[in-house]
Coordinates of C-alpha atoms in Angstrom, one line a residue:
M291 CA 66.1 182.5 90.9
F292 CA 67.4 179.0 90.5
R293 CA 65.1 176.2 91.4
F294 CA 66.7 173.0 92.5
K295 CA 64.9 169.7 91.8
R296 CA 64.1 167.5 94.7
H297 CA 66.1 164.2 94.7
G298 CA 64.9 160.9 96.1
K299 CA 61.3 161.2 94.7
G300 CA 60.3 160.7 91.1
K301 CA 57.5 162.3 89.2
P302 CA 54.0 161.0 89.7
S303 CA 53.9 159.5 86.2
Q304 CA 57.1 157.6 86.9
H305 CA 55.6 156.2 90.1
K306 CA 52.5 155.1 88.2
Q307 CA 54.7 153.4 85.6
L308 CA 56.7 151.6 88.2
K309 CA 53.5 150.6 90.0
K310 CA 52.0 149.3 86.8
L311 CA 55.2 147.2 86.1
E312 CA 55.1 145.8 89.6
D313 CA 51.4 144.9 89.2
E314 CA 52.1 143.2 85.9
H315 CA 55.0 141.3 87.4
Q316 CA 53.0 140.2 90.4
Q317 CA 50.1 139.2 88.1
A318 CA 52.6 137.1 86.0
K319 CA 53.5 135.2 89.1
E320 CA 49.9 134.3 89.9
N321 CA 48.6 130.9 89.3
L322 CA 46.7 130.0 86.2
S323 CA 43.0 130.4 86.1
K324 CA 40.7 127.4 85.6
Q325 CA 38.8 129.4 83.0
L326 CA 40.4 128.9 79.6
R327 CA 39.2 132.2 78.3
V328 CA 40.9 134.1 81.1
N329 CA 44.2 132.5 80.4
E330 CA 43.9 133.2 76.7
E331 CA 43.2 136.9 77.3
K332 CA 46.3 137.2 79.5
L333 CA 48.5 135.5 76.9
Q334 CA 47.0 137.6 74.1
E335 CA 48.0 140.7 76.1
V336 CA 51.5 139.5 76.6
F337 CA 52.0 138.6 72.9
K338 CA 50.2 141.6 71.5
N339 CA 51.4 142.4 68.0
C340 CA 53.3 139.1 67.8
S341 CA 52.0 137.7 64.5
D342 CA 54.1 134.5 64.8
V343 CA 52.4 133.4 68.0
V344 CA 49.5 131.0 67.1
F345 CA 46.5 130.4 69.4
R346 CA 44.6 127.3 68.2
Y347 CA 41.6 125.7 69.8
V348 CA 41.1 122.0 69.5
K349 CA 37.9 120.0 70.3
G350 CA 38.3 116.6 71.7
Q351 CA 35.7 113.9 72.5
D352 CA 32.6 114.7 74.5
G353 CA 33.1 118.4 73.8
A354 CA 36.5 118.7 75.5
L355 CA 38.1 122.1 74.7
F356 CA 41.9 122.5 74.5
L357 CA 44.0 125.6 73.7
V358 CA 47.4 125.1 72.0
V359 CA 49.8 128.1 71.9
Y360 CA 53.0 128.0 70.0
M361 CA 55.4 130.1 67.9
D362 CA 55.2 129.5 64.2
G363 CA 58.5 128.7 62.5
M364 CA 60.2 127.4 65.7
I365 CA 58.3 124.2 66.1
S366 CA 58.0 121.0 64.0
S367 CA 54.8 121.1 62.1
Q368 CA 54.9 117.3 61.7
L369 CA 55.1 116.7 65.4
L370 CA 52.4 119.3 66.1
D371 CA 49.9 117.7 63.6
E372 CA 50.6 114.0 64.3
H373 CA 51.4 113.9 68.0
I374 CA 49.6 116.8 69.6
L375 CA 46.6 118.0 67.5
K376 CA 45.4 114.5 66.5
G377 CA 46.1 113.2 70.0
L378 CA 44.0 116.0 71.6
M379 CA 41.1 115.3 69.1
R380 CA 40.9 111.7 70.4
N381 CA 41.0 112.7 74.0
P382 CA 38.0 113.2 76.3
H383 CA 38.0 116.0 78.8
P384 CA 40.5 115.3 81.6
S385 CA 38.6 114.2 84.7
E386 CA 38.6 116.4 87.8
V387 CA 41.3 115.4 90.3
E388 CA 42.5 116.8 93.6
D389 CA 46.0 117.5 92.2
S390 CA 45.4 119.5 89.0
K391 CA 48.9 118.9 87.8
V392 CA 48.3 115.3 86.9
W393 CA 45.6 116.0 84.4
S394 CA 48.3 116.0 81.7
D395 CA 48.9 112.3 82.4
Q396 CA 45.5 111.5 81.0
L397 CA 46.2 113.0 77.6
N398 CA 47.0 110.8 74.6
I399 CA 50.1 112.7 73.6
S400 CA 53.5 111.2 72.8
V401 CA 56.4 113.6 72.6
G402 CA 60.0 113.3 73.8
Q403 CA 59.9 115.9 76.7
S404 CA 57.1 117.6 78.6
K405 CA 56.6 119.4 81.9
T406 CA 53.7 120.8 83.8
L407 CA 53.4 124.6 84.5
S408 CA 51.5 126.0 87.4
T409 CA 52.1 129.8 87.1
F410 CA 51.4 132.2 84.3
E411 CA 55.0 133.6 84.4
Q412 CA 56.3 130.3 83.1
I413 CA 54.2 130.1 80.0
P414 CA 55.6 133.0 77.9
K415 CA 59.2 131.8 78.7
E416 CA 58.3 128.3 77.4
I417 CA 56.6 129.6 74.2
V418 CA 59.6 131.8 73.2
R419 CA 61.8 128.7 73.8
A420 CA 60.0 126.9 71.0
N421 CA 57.7 124.8 73.2
A422 CA 54.0 124.2 72.6
I423 CA 51.7 125.0 75.5
V424 CA 48.4 123.0 76.0
L425 CA 45.7 124.4 78.3
T426 CA 42.2 123.1 79.0
E427 CA 39.0 124.2 80.6
G428 CA 38.6 123.5 84.3
H429 CA 42.3 123.1 85.2
D430 CA 44.7 125.7 86.5
S431 CA 47.9 124.2 85.0
A432 CA 49.4 123.9 81.6
L433 CA 51.5 121.4 79.7
A434 CA 54.7 122.4 77.9
L435 CA 55.7 120.1 75.0
D436 CA 59.2 120.1 73.5
I437 CA 58.6 120.0 69.7
K438 CA 61.4 122.3 68.5
G439 CA 61.9 122.1 64.7
W440 CA 63.5 125.1 63.1
D441 CA 65.9 124.8 60.1
K442 CA 69.5 123.8 60.8
R443 CA 72.7 124.3 58.9
A444 CA 74.4 121.1 57.8
L445 CA 77.6 120.1 59.5
E446 CA 80.6 121.4 57.6
E447 CA 84.4 121.6 58.0
P448 CA 85.3 124.9 59.7
S449 CA 86.8 127.2 57.1
G450 CA 89.1 129.0 59.5
E451 CA 90.5 125.8 61.1
S452 CA 90.9 123.4 58.1
V453 CA 93.2 120.4 58.4
I454 CA 94.7 117.9 56.0
R455 CA 94.3 115.0 58.5
G456 CA 91.5 115.0 61.0
P457 CA 87.7 115.1 61.4
R458 CA 85.8 117.2 58.9
E459 CA 82.9 118.1 61.3
G460 CA 82.5 121.5 62.8
F461 CA 80.1 123.1 65.3
S462 CA 76.9 124.6 64.1
E463 CA 74.6 127.3 65.5
T464 CA 72.3 124.8 67.2
F465 CA 73.0 124.2 70.9
R466 CA 72.0 120.5 71.1
V467 CA 73.9 119.6 67.9
N468 CA 77.0 121.0 69.5
T469 CA 76.6 119.1 72.7
T470 CA 75.9 115.9 70.7
L471 CA 79.2 116.3 68.7
I472 CA 81.0 116.4 72.0
R473 CA 79.0 113.5 73.5
R474 CA 79.8 111.3 70.5
R475 CA 83.5 111.6 71.3
L476 CA 83.2 111.3 75.1
K477 CA 80.8 108.5 75.9
T478 CA 80.9 108.8 79.6
P479 CA 78.6 110.0 82.3
R480 CA 81.5 112.0 83.8
L481 CA 81.0 114.5 81.0
K482 CA 78.9 117.2 82.6
I483 CA 76.9 120.0 80.9
E484 CA 75.5 122.5 83.3
M485 CA 72.8 124.8 81.8
M486 CA 72.0 128.4 82.4
N487 CA 70.4 131.3 80.6
L488 CA 71.9 134.7 79.9
G489 CA 70.3 137.8 78.5
E490 CA 67.3 139.5 79.9
L491 CA 65.6 139.6 76.4
S492 CA 67.5 137.0 74.4
Q493 CA 67.4 134.2 77.1
T494 CA 70.3 132.5 75.4
D495 CA 71.2 129.0 76.4
I496 CA 74.7 128.7 77.9
G497 CA 76.3 125.3 78.7
I498 CA 79.4 124.8 80.8
V499 CA 81.0 121.6 79.8
Y500 CA 83.7 119.7 81.8
V501 CA 84.8 116.2 82.7
D502 CA 84.1 115.4 86.4
G503 CA 87.2 114.3 88.2
L504 CA 89.6 115.9 85.6
I505 CA 88.9 119.6 86.0
N506 CA 90.4 121.6 88.8
P507 CA 87.5 122.5 91.2
S508 CA 88.9 126.0 91.6
V509 CA 88.8 126.6 87.9
L510 CA 85.3 125.2 87.6
T511 CA 84.1 127.4 90.4
E512 CA 85.7 130.5 88.8
V513 CA 84.2 129.7 85.4
K514 CA 80.7 129.4 86.9
K515 CA 81.1 132.6 89.0
R516 CA 82.2 134.7 86.0
V517 CA 79.4 133.4 83.7
E518 CA 76.7 133.8 86.4
R519 CA 77.6 137.4 87.1
I520 CA 76.9 138.5 83.5
K521 CA 74.0 140.9 83.4
I522 CA 73.0 142.1 79.9
D523 CA 69.9 142.3 77.8
G524 CA 71.1 140.0 75.0
I525 CA 73.8 137.5 74.1
L526 CA 74.2 137.2 70.3
E527 CA 77.5 135.4 70.1
S528 CA 80.1 133.8 72.3
G529 CA 82.2 136.9 71.9
Y530 CA 79.8 138.6 74.3
V531 CA 80.5 136.0 77.0
E532 CA 84.3 136.1 76.3
A533 CA 84.3 139.8 76.9
F534 CA 82.9 139.3 80.4
I535 CA 85.0 136.3 81.5
E536 CA 88.5 137.0 80.1
D537 CA 91.2 137.9 82.6
A538 CA 93.0 140.8 80.8
P539 CA 90.5 142.7 78.6
F540 CA 93.1 145.4 77.8
S541 CA 95.8 143.0 76.7
P542 CA 96.3 142.3 73.0
F543 CA 96.7 138.6 73.8
P544 CA 93.5 136.5 74.3
T545 CA 93.1 134.6 77.5
V546 CA 90.1 132.6 76.2
Q547 CA 90.3 130.3 73.3
H548 CA 87.5 130.0 70.7
T549 CA 87.2 127.1 68.2
E550 CA 84.8 125.5 65.8
R551 CA 86.3 122.1 66.0
P552 CA 84.7 119.4 68.3
D553 CA 88.0 117.4 68.5
T554 CA 89.8 120.5 69.8
V555 CA 87.2 120.9 72.5
V556 CA 87.3 117.3 73.5
S557 CA 91.1 117.3 73.6
A558 CA 90.9 120.4 75.9
L559 CA 88.4 118.6 78.1
L560 CA 90.7 115.6 78.5
E561 CA 93.4 118.0 79.7
G562 CA 91.1 119.2 82.5
K563 CA 89.8 122.4 80.8
A564 CA 86.3 123.7 80.6
A565 CA 84.2 124.7 77.6
V566 CA 81.4 127.2 77.3
I567 CA 78.8 126.5 74.6
V568 CA 76.6 129.5 73.5
D569 CA 73.4 128.8 71.6
G570 CA 73.3 130.5 68.2
T571 CA 77.0 130.4 67.3
P572 CA 79.4 127.7 66.2
F573 CA 82.3 129.1 68.2
V574 CA 82.9 127.4 71.6
L575 CA 85.0 129.0 74.3
V576 CA 87.7 127.0 76.0
V577 CA 89.4 128.0 79.3
P578 CA 92.1 128.2 80.6
F579 CA 94.1 129.3 77.5
T580 CA 97.8 129.5 77.3
F581 CA 100.2 131.1 74.9
F582 CA 101.7 127.8 73.6
G583 CA 98.3 126.3 73.2
G584 CA 97.5 129.0 70.7
L585 CA 100.5 128.0 68.6
Q586 CA 99.3 124.4 68.4
A587 CA 97.0 122.9 65.8
S588 CA 94.8 119.8 66.3
E589 CA 96.5 118.2 63.3
D590 CA 99.8 118.1 65.3
A591 CA 98.4 115.2 67.3
Y592 CA 97.2 113.2 64.3
E593 CA 100.5 113.1 62.4
R594 CA 103.7 111.2 63.4
F595 CA 105.5 113.0 66.2
M596 CA 108.6 113.8 64.2
Y597 CA 106.5 115.6 61.6
G598 CA 104.5 117.4 64.3
T599 CA 107.7 118.6 66.0
A600 CA 109.2 119.9 62.7
I601 CA 106.0 121.8 61.8
R602 CA 105.8 123.2 65.3
W603 CA 109.3 124.6 65.2
V604 CA 108.6 126.1 61.8
R605 CA 105.5 127.7 63.3
Y606 CA 107.6 129.2 66.1
L607 CA 110.0 130.6 63.5
L608 CA 107.2 132.1 61.5
F609 CA 105.7 133.6 64.6
T610 CA 109.0 135.4 65.3
I611 CA 109.2 136.6 61.8
A612 CA 105.7 137.9 61.8
L613 CA 106.3 139.9 64.9
F614 CA 109.9 141.2 64.6
L615 CA 111.0 141.1 60.9
P616 CA 109.7 144.6 59.9
S617 CA 111.0 146.3 63.0
V618 CA 114.5 144.6 62.8
Y619 CA 114.8 145.5 59.1
V620 CA 113.9 149.1 59.7
A621 CA 116.3 149.3 62.7
I622 CA 119.2 147.8 60.8
I623 CA 118.8 149.9 57.6
S624 CA 118.3 153.1 59.6
Y625 CA 120.8 152.8 62.5
H626 CA 123.0 149.7 62.1
P627 CA 124.0 149.3 58.4
E628 CA 127.3 147.8 59.5
M629 CA 125.5 144.6 60.4
V630 CA 124.6 144.0 56.7
P631 CA 127.1 142.3 54.4
F632 CA 128.8 144.9 52.1
N633 CA 127.4 143.5 48.8
L634 CA 123.9 143.3 50.2
L635 CA 124.2 146.8 51.6
L636 CA 125.1 148.1 48.2
S637 CA 122.0 146.4 46.8
F638 CA 119.9 148.0 49.4
A639 CA 121.5 151.5 48.8
A640 CA 120.9 151.2 45.1
A641 CA 117.2 150.3 45.7
R642 CA 116.7 153.1 48.1
E643 CA 118.2 155.8 45.9
P644 CA 115.0 156.8 44.1
S645 CA 112.7 156.6 47.2
P646 CA 111.8 160.0 48.8
F647 CA 110.7 158.5 52.1
P648 CA 112.6 157.1 55.1
T649 CA 112.5 153.4 55.6
I650 CA 110.1 153.5 58.5
I651 CA 107.5 155.5 56.4
E652 CA 107.9 153.0 53.5
T653 CA 107.3 150.0 55.7
L654 CA 104.4 151.6 57.5
M655 CA 102.7 152.4 54.2
M656 CA 103.2 148.9 52.9
E657 CA 102.0 147.3 56.1
I658 CA 98.8 149.4 56.0
I659 CA 98.2 148.6 52.4
F660 CA 98.7 144.9 53.1
E661 CA 96.3 144.9 56.0
S662 CA 93.8 146.8 53.9
L663 CA 94.0 144.2 51.2
R664 CA 93.7 141.4 53.7
E665 CA 90.6 142.9 55.3
A666 CA 89.0 143.6 51.9
G667 CA 89.6 140.0 50.8
I668 CA 87.7 138.8 53.9
R669 CA 84.7 141.1 53.5
L670 CA 84.2 140.6 49.8
P671 CA 82.3 137.6 48.4
K672 CA 84.2 134.3 48.4
L673 CA 84.5 134.2 44.6
V674 CA 85.9 137.8 44.4
G675 CA 87.8 138.2 47.6
P676 CA 90.9 136.0 46.9
A677 CA 91.3 137.5 43.4
V678 CA 91.1 141.0 44.6
S679 CA 93.6 140.5 47.4
I680 CA 96.1 138.7 45.3
V681 CA 95.8 140.9 42.2
G682 CA 95.7 144.0 44.4
A683 CA 98.9 143.0 46.2
L684 CA 100.7 142.3 42.9
V685 CA 99.5 145.4 41.1
L686 CA 100.0 147.8 44.1
G687 CA 103.4 146.4 45.0
E688 CA 104.7 146.5 41.5
A689 CA 103.3 150.0 40.8
A690 CA 104.7 151.4 44.1
V691 CA 108.2 150.1 43.3
Q692 CA 108.0 151.4 39.7
A693 CA 106.8 154.8 40.9
G694 CA 109.7 155.0 43.4
L695 CA 107.4 155.4 46.4
V696 CA 108.8 152.3 48.1
T697 CA 111.8 150.0 47.6
A698 CA 111.7 146.4 46.5
P699 CA 113.3 145.1 49.8
V700 CA 110.4 146.7 51.8
V701 CA 107.9 144.9 49.6
I702 CA 109.7 141.6 50.2
V703 CA 109.8 142.2 53.9
V704 CA 106.2 143.1 54.2
A705 CA 105.1 140.2 52.0
G706 CA 107.2 137.7 54.0
T707 CA 105.7 139.1 57.2
G708 CA 102.2 138.7 55.9
I709 CA 102.8 135.1 54.8
A710 CA 104.3 134.2 58.2
S711 CA 101.3 135.6 60.1
F712 CA 99.0 133.2 58.2
A713 CA 100.8 130.2 59.8
V714 CA 99.4 131.0 63.3
P715 CA 96.6 128.4 63.9
G716 CA 94.6 130.6 66.3
Y717 CA 93.0 133.6 64.6
S718 CA 92.7 135.7 67.8
L719 CA 96.3 135.1 68.7
G720 CA 97.3 136.1 65.1
L721 CA 95.4 139.3 65.6
A722 CA 97.7 140.1 68.5
Y723 CA 100.8 139.7 66.3
R724 CA 99.2 141.9 63.6
L725 CA 98.5 144.6 66.2
L726 CA 101.8 144.5 68.0
R727 CA 103.8 144.6 64.8
F728 CA 103.1 148.4 64.4
P729 CA 104.4 149.5 67.9
M730 CA 107.4 147.3 67.4
L731 CA 108.0 148.9 64.0
I732 CA 107.8 152.4 65.5
L733 CA 110.3 151.4 68.3
G734 CA 112.7 150.0 65.7
G735 CA 112.4 153.1 63.5
V736 CA 112.9 155.6 66.3
F737 CA 115.4 153.9 68.6
G738 CA 117.0 151.2 66.4
L739 CA 117.7 147.7 67.8
F740 CA 117.7 149.1 71.3
G741 CA 114.0 150.0 70.8
V742 CA 113.3 146.5 69.5
M743 CA 115.0 144.9 72.5
V744 CA 113.0 147.1 74.9
G745 CA 109.8 146.3 73.1
A746 CA 110.6 142.5 73.2
L747 CA 111.4 142.7 76.9
A748 CA 108.2 144.6 77.7
L749 CA 106.3 142.1 75.7
L750 CA 107.9 139.2 77.6
L751 CA 107.2 140.8 81.0
H752 CA 103.6 141.3 80.0
L753 CA 103.2 137.7 78.9
V754 CA 104.7 136.5 82.2
S755 CA 102.3 138.5 84.2
L756 CA 99.2 137.2 82.4
R757 CA 96.9 134.6 83.9
S758 CA 94.0 132.6 82.4
F759 CA 91.7 131.5 85.2
G760 CA 94.6 131.2 87.5
V761 CA 96.9 129.4 85.1
P762 CA 100.1 131.2 84.0
Y763 CA 99.9 132.3 80.4
L764 CA 103.4 131.0 79.5
A765 CA 102.9 127.6 81.2
P766 CA 104.6 125.1 81.2
M767 CA 107.7 127.1 80.3
A768 CA 107.2 129.8 83.0
P769 CA 106.9 128.4 85.5
L770 CA 108.9 125.5 84.2
V771 CA 107.2 122.1 84.4
G772 CA 109.3 119.4 82.9
T773 CA 106.5 117.0 82.0
G774 CA 104.6 119.7 80.2
M775 CA 107.6 120.5 77.9
K776 CA 106.9 117.3 75.9
D777 CA 104.0 119.1 74.2
V778 CA 105.8 122.5 73.8
L779 CA 109.4 122.3 72.6
W780 CA 108.7 119.0 70.8
R781 CA 105.7 116.9 70.0
A782 CA 106.3 113.7 72.0
P783 CA 104.6 110.5 70.8
V784 CA 101.2 109.9 72.2
W785 CA 102.3 106.9 74.2
M786 CA 104.8 109.2 76.0
Q787 CA 102.3 111.9 77.0
R788 CA 101.1 110.1 80.1
V789 CA 100.7 113.2 82.4
R790 CA 98.0 115.8 82.0
P791 CA 99.1 119.5 82.3
K792 CA 99.7 119.8 86.0
L793 CA 99.2 123.5 86.3
I794 CA 95.7 123.2 84.7
V795 CA 94.5 120.1 86.5
G796 CA 96.1 121.2 89.7
R797 CA 97.5 117.7 90.5
T798 CA 99.3 114.8 88.9
S799 CA 96.8 113.0 86.6
Y800 CA 97.5 110.4 83.9
H801 CA 96.1 109.8 80.5
M802 CA 97.4 106.2 80.3
P803 CA 99.5 103.6 82.1
K804 CA 103.2 102.9 81.4
G805 CA 104.6 100.4 79.0
Q806 CA 102.7 101.2 75.8
K807 CA 105.7 101.9 73.6
P808 CA 105.2 100.2 70.2
G809 CA 107.7 97.7 68.8
P810 CA 108.1 94.2 67.4
K811 CA 107.1 91.4 69.7
K812 CA 110.0 89.5 71.2

């Protein structure tokens, strides 16, 4: 006979485990004991088998006994020795007072930040956040001292966003270093940084940065709501947060920008956008994010406007080449040879004569080889990677042509496509082009130019339908906003860009007053 399990009731052992967890949680919320030994035993139980947690007793004057608990490697040893331990040794026992929270005011300790803790639940959280805890006999409260002091990486120029003209600083993995880099560029109390913690186990610091009065309140509310609803055990990088807050997770196009450059973040904040800083990573998230924003580099604003405009149009051309060149080539050679000049067609026919594969197969093979070399060059050590990718491309391309597996025009097309894809400033947006190149290639190889047109139309419809925190992805071109076109079709001089992006700010807002066009004095 079949026996069905009863639902709604767990096993007795499970009930005991749940009861034990509830008791431990309730015990953690209890107030601290006035007996120092009791508090120590509870902390020893919480940090059992944690060899980096140090329990250190210090004797002060007239036999005063203090317990200092900290995590080795995450605090400054110099601050601990000179400002805490020596200060406690010179202190008498804090006198009994009615309000036990003010006993810390009697201590001879000088640190930047401190706060009083009254419940046991607060103490482990402060210890893992690199704070030192001071407890004493006869008082049911503790003192948390901020003496963080782990090793930090020196500030360097971001390798993925290098510029010829512009700041050479990049974000680091330390949260406060990143906020300082932004504060140095925006010295105003209107710059707000709202803190929260994500990750049940990691307790990662998250900061939402914006300029009060510039950001659209609806955008700010949406950013906070999406970040606060994240429930996960650990946040290791800003990519975790991006995956939870992006608008279209199944779209190849990113709706959240990530950057390592402080000047890029500050420029976005001045346009009314918001930034999300995640502790432990140099990549800061910026929202809302638009398509044309991904084709712009921070260097465009630092050069003269005519150079910026020319480079921007070259970038648009290279973007088109990176996306459509292989598919258009395959479509023309396979279905529309009459579109090619006769002499060039003869050259293509002569080159294709020894090849045993159709044009689409040749192009797919070379695209896969090129992407493999690019990925191998990234993963290999810096001293070896560029040499392997360059030599590998030369050797494999030449060998493939000599062996008759592919034709020389295909190698030229794939190489030109790869070079064009490197011109896209945003790495995540460049990944979208690399991914979409393959379905466009298949459409061109199967249906000819008709397939390329259908793919381009489907791509355009998809872009028009995208939103990033309520802002149209193709703004300010669709919908058309005349004032915003000064930073899309051409790079207007700085003194002409008076108006902030209206679709992002939500209203008309100005960078500067009129009448600042430079010229000789009359």
